[in-house]
PDB file of N, CA and C in Angstrom:
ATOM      1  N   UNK I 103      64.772 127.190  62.114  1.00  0.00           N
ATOM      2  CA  UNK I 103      66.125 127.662  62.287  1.00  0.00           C
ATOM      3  C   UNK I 103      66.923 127.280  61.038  1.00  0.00           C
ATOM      4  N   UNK I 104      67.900 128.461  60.691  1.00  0.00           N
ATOM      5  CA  UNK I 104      68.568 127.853  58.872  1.00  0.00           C
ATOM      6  C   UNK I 104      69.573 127.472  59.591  1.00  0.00           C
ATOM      7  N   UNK I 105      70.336 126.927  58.666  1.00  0.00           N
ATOM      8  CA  UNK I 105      72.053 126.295  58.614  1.00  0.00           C
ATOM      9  C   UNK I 105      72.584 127.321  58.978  1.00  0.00           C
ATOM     10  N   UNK I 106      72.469 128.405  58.512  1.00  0.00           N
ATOM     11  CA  UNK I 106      73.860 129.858  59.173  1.00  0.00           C
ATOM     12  C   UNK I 106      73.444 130.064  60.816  1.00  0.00           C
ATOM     13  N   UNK I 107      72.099 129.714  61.364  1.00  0.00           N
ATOM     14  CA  UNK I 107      71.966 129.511  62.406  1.00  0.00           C
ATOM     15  C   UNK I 107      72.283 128.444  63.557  1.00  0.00           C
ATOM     16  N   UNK I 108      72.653 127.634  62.884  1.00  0.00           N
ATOM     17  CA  UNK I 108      73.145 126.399  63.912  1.00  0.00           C
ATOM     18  C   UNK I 108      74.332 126.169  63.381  1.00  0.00           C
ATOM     19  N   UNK I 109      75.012 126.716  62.337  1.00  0.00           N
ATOM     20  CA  UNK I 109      76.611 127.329  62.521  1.00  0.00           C
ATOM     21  C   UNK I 109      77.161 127.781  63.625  1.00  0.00           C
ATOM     22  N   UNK I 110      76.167 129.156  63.437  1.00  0.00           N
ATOM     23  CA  UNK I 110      76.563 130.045  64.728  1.00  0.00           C
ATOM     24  C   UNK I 110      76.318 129.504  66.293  1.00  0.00           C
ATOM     25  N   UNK I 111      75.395 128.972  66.631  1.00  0.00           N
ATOM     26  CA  UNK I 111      75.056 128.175  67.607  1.00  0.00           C
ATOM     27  C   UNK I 111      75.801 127.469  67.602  1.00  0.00           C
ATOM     28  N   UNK I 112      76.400 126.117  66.933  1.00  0.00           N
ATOM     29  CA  UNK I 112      77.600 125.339  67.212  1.00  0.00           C
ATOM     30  C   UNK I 112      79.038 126.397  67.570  1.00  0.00           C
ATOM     31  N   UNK I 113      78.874 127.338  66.927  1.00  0.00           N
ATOM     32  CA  UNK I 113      80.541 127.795  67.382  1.00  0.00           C
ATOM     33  C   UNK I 113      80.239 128.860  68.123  1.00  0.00           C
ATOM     34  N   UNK I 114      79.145 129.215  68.839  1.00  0.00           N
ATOM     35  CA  UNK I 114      79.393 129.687  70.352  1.00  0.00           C
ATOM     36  C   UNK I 114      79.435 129.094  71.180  1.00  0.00           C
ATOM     37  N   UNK I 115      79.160 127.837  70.970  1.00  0.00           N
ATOM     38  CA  UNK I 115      79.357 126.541  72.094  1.00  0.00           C
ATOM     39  C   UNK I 115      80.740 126.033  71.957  1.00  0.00           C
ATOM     40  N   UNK I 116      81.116 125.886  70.969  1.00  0.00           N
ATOM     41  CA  UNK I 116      82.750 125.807  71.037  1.00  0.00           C
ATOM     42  C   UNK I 116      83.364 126.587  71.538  1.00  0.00           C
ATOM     43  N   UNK I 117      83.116 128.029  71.287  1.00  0.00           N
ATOM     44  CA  UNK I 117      84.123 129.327  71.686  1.00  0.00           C
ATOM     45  C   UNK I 117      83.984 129.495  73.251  1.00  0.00           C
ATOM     46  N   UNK I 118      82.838 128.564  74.397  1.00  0.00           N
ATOM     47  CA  UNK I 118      82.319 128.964  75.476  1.00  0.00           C
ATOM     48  C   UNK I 118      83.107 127.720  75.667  1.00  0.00           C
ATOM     49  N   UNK I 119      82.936 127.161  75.681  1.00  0.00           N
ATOM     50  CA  UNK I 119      83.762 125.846  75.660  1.00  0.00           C
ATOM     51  C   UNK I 119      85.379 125.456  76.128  1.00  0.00           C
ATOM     52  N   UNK I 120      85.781 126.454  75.006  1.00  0.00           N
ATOM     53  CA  UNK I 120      87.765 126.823  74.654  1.00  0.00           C
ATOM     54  C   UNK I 120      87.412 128.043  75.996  1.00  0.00           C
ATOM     55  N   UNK I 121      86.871 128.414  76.314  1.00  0.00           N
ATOM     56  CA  UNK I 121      86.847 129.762  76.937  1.00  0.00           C
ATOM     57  C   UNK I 121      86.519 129.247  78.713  1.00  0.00           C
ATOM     58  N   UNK I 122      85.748 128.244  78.936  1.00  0.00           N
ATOM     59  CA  UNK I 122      85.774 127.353  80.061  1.00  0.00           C
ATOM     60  C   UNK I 122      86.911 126.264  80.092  1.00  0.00           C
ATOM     61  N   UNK I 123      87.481 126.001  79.503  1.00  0.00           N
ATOM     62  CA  UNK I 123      88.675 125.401  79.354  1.00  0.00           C
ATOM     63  C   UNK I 123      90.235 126.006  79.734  1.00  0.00           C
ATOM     64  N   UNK I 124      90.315 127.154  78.807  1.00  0.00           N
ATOM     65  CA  UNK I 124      91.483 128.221  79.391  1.00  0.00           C
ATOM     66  C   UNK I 124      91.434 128.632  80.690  1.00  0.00           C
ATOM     67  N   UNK I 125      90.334 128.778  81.117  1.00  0.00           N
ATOM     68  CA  UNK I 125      89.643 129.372  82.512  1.00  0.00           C
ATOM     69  C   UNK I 125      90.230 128.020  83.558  1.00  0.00           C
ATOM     70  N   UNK I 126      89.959 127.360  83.356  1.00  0.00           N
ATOM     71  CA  UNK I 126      90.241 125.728  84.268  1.00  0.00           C
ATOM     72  C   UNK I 126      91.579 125.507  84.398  1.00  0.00           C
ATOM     73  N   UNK I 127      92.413 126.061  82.851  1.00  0.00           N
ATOM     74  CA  UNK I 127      93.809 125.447  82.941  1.00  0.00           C
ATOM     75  C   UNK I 127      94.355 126.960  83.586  1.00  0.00           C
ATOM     76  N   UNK I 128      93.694 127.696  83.779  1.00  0.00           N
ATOM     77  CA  UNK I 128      94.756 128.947  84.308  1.00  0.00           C
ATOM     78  C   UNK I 128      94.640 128.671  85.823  1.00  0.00           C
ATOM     79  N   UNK I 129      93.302 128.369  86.275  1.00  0.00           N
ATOM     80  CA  UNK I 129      92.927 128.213  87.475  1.00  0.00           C
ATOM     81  C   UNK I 129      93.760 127.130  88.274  1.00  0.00           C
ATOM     82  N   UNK I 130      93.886 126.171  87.317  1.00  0.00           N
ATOM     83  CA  UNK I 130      94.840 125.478  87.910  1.00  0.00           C
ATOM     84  C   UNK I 130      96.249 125.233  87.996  1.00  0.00           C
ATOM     85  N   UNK I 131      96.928 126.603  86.924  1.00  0.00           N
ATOM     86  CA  UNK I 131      98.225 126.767  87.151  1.00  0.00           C
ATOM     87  C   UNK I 131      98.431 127.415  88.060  1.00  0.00           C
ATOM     88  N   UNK I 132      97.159 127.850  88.546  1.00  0.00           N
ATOM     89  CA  UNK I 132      97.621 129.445  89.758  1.00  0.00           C
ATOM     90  C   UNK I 132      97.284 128.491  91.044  1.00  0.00           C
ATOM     91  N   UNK I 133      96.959 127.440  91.150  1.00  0.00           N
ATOM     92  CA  UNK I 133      96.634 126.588  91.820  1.00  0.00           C
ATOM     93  C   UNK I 133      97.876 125.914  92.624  1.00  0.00           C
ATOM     94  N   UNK I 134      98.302 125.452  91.315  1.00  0.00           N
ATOM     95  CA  UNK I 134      99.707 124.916  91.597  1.00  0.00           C
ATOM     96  C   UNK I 134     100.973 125.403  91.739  1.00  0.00           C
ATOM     97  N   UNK I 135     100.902 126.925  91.334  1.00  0.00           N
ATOM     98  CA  UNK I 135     101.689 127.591  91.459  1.00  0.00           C
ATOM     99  C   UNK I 135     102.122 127.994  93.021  1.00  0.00           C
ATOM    100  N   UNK I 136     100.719 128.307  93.981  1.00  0.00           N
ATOM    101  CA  UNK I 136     100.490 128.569  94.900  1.00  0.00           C
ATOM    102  C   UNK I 136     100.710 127.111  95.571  1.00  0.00           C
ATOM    103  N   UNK I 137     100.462 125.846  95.401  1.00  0.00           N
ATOM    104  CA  UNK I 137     101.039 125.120  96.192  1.00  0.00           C
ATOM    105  C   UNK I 137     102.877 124.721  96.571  1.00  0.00           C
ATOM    106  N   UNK I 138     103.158 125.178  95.232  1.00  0.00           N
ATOM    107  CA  UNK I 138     104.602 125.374  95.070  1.00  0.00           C
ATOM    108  C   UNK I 138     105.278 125.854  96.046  1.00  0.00           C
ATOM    109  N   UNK I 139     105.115 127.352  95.699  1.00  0.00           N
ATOM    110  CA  UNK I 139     105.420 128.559  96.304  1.00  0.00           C
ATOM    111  C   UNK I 139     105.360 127.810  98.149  1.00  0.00           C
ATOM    112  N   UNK I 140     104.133 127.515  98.336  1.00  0.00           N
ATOM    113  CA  UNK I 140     104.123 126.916  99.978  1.00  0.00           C
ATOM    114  C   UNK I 140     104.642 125.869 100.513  1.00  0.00           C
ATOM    115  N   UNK I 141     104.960 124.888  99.372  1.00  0.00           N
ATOM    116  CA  UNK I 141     105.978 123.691  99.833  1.00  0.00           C
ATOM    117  C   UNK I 141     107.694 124.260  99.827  1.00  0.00           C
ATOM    118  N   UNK I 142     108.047 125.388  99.151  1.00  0.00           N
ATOM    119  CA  UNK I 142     109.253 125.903  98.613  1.00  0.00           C
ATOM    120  C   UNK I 142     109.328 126.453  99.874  1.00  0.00           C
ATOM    121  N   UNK I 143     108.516 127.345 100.722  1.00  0.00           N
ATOM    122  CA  UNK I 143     109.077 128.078 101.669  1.00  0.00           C
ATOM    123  C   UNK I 143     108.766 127.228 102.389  1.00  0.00           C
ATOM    124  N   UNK I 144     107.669 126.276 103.154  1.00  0.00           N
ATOM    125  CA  UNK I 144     108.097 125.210 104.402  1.00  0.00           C
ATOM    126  C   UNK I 144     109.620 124.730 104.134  1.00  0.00           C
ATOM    127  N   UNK I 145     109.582 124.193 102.733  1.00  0.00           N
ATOM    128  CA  UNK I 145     111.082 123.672 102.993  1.00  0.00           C
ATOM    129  C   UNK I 145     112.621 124.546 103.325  1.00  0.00           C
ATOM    130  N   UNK I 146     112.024 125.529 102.939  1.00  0.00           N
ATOM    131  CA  UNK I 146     113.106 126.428 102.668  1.00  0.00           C
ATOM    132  C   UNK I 146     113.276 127.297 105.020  1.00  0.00           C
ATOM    133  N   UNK I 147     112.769 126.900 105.096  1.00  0.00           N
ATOM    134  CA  UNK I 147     112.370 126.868 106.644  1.00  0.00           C
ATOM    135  C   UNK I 147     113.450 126.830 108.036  1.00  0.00           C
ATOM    136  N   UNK I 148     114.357 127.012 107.334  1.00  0.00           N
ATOM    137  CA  UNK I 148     115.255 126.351 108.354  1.00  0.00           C
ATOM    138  C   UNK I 148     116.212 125.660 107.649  1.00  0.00           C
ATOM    139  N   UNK I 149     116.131 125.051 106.583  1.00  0.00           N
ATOM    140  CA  UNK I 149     116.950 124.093 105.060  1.00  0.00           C
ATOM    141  C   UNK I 149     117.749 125.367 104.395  1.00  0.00           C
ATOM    142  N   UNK I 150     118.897 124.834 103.849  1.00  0.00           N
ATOM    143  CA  UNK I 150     119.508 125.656 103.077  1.00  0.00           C
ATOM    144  C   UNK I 150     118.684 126.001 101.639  1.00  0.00           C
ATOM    145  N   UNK I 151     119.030 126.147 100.769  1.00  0.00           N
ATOM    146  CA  UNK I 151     118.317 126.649  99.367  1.00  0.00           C
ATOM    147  C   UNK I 151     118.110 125.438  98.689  1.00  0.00           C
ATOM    148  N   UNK I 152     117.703 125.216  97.397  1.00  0.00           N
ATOM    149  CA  UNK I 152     117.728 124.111  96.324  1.00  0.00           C
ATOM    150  C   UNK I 152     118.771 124.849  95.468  1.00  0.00           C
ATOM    151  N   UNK I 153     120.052 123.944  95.121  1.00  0.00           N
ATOM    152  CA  UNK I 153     120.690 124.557  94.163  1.00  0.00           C
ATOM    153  C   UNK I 153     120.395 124.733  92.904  1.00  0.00           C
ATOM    154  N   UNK I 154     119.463 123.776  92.483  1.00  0.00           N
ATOM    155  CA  UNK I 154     118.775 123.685  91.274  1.00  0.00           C
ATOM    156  C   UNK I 154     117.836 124.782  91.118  1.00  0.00           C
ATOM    157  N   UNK I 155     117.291 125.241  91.633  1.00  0.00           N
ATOM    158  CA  UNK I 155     116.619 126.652  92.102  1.00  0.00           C
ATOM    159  C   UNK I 155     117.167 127.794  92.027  1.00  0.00           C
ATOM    160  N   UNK I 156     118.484 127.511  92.478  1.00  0.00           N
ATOM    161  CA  UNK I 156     119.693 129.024  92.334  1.00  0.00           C
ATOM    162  C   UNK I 156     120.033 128.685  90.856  1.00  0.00           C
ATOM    163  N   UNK I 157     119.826 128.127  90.228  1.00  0.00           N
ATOM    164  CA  UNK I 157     120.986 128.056  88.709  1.00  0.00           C
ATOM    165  C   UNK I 157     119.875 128.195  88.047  1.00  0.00           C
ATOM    166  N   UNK I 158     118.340 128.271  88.317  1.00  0.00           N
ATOM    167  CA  UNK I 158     117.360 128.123  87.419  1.00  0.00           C
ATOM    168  C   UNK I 158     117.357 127.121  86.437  1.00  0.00           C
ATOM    169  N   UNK I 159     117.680 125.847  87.278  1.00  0.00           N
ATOM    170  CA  UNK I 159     117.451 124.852  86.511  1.00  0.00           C
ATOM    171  C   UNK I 159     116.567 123.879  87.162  1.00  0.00           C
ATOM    172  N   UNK I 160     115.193 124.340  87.441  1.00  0.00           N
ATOM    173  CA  UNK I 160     113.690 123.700  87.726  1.00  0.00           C
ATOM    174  C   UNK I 160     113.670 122.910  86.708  1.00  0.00           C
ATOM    175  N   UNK I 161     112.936 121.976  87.571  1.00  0.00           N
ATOM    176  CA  UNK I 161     112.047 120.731  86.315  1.00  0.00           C
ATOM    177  C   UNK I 161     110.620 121.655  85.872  1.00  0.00           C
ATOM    178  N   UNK I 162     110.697 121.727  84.532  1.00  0.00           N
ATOM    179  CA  UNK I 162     109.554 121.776  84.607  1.00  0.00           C
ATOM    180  C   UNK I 162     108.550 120.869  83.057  1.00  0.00           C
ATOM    181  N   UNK I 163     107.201 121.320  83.353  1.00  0.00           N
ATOM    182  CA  UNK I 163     106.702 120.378  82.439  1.00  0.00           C
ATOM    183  C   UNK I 163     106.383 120.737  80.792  1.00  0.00           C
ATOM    184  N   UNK I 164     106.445 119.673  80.271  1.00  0.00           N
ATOM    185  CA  UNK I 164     106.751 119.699  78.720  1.00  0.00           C
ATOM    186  C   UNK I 164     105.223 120.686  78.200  1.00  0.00           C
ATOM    187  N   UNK I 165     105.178 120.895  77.118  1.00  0.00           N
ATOM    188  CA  UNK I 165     103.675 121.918  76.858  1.00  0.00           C
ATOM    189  C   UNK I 165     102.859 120.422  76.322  1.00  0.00           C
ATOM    190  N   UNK I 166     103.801 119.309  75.604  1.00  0.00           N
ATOM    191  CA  UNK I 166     102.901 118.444  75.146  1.00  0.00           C
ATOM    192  C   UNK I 166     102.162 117.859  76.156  1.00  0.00           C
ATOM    193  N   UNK I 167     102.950 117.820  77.607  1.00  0.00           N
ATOM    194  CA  UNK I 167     102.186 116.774  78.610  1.00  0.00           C
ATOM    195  C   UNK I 167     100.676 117.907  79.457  1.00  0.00           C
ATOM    196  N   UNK I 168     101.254 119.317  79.188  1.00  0.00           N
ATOM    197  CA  UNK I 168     100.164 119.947  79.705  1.00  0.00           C
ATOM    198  C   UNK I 168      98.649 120.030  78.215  1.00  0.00           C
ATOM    199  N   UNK I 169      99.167 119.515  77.208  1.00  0.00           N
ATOM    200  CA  UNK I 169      97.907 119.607  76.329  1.00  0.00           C
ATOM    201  C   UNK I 169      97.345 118.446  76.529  1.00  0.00           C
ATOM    202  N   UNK I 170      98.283 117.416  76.931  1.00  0.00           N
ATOM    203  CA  UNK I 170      97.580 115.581  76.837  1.00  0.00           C
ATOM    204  C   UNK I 170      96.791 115.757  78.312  1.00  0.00           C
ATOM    205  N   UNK I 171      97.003 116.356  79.424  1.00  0.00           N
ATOM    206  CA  UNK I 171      96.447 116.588  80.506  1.00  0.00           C
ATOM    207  C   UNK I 171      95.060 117.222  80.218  1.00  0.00           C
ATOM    208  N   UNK I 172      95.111 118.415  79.624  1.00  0.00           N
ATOM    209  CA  UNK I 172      94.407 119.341  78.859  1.00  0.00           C
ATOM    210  C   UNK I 172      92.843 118.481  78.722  1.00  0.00           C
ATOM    211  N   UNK I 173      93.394 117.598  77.320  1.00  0.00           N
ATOM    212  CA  UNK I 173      92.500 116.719  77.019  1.00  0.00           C
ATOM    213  C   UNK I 173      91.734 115.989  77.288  1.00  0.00           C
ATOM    214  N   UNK I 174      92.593 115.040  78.340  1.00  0.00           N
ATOM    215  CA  UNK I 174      92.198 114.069  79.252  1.00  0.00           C
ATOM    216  C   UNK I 174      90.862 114.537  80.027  1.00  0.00           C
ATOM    217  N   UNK I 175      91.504 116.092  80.450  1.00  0.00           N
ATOM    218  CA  UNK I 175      90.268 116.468  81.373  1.00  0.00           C
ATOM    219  C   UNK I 175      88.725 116.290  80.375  1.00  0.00           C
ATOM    220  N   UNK I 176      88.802 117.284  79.183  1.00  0.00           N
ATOM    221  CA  UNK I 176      88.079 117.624  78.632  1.00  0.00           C
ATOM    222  C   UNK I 176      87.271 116.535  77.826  1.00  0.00           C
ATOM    223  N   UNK I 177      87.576 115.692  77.856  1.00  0.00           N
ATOM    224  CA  UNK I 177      86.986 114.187  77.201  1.00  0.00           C
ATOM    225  C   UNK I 177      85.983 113.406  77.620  1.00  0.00           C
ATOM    226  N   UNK I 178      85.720 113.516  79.003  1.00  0.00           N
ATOM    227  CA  UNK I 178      84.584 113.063  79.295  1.00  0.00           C
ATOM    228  C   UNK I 178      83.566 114.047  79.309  1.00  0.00           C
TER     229      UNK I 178
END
């Protein structure tokens, strides 16, 4: 096997890699998205609204803490 061959072999394992990775972090935004969504309407149940919700002023999370998460996973 030459060097331009285990180039290519190393960076389809990377690109499968980044590509099982995006896959995990989407899976689990739709994850959480969907748990959201189901804690928002139990609460919303009988409860008046979240005002913070009406003004669109959600917490939400920083992109740095979703890449350090990111990582974390991917490290072991």
């Amino acid at each position: 096997m030459g060097i331009k061959d285990q180039f290519e072999d190393k960076a389809n394992e990377l690109k499968n890699q980044a590509n099982k990775a995006m896959g995990s972090a989407r899976d689990d935004a739709n994850e959480r998205s969907r748990r959201e969504e189901q804690e928002r309407s139990r609460r919303q149940g009988g409860q008046e609204r979240d005002p913070q919700r009406d003004r669109g002023q959600q917490g939400r999370r920083t992109a740095q803490d979703a890449l350090d998460d990111a990582e974390g996973r991917f490290q072991s």
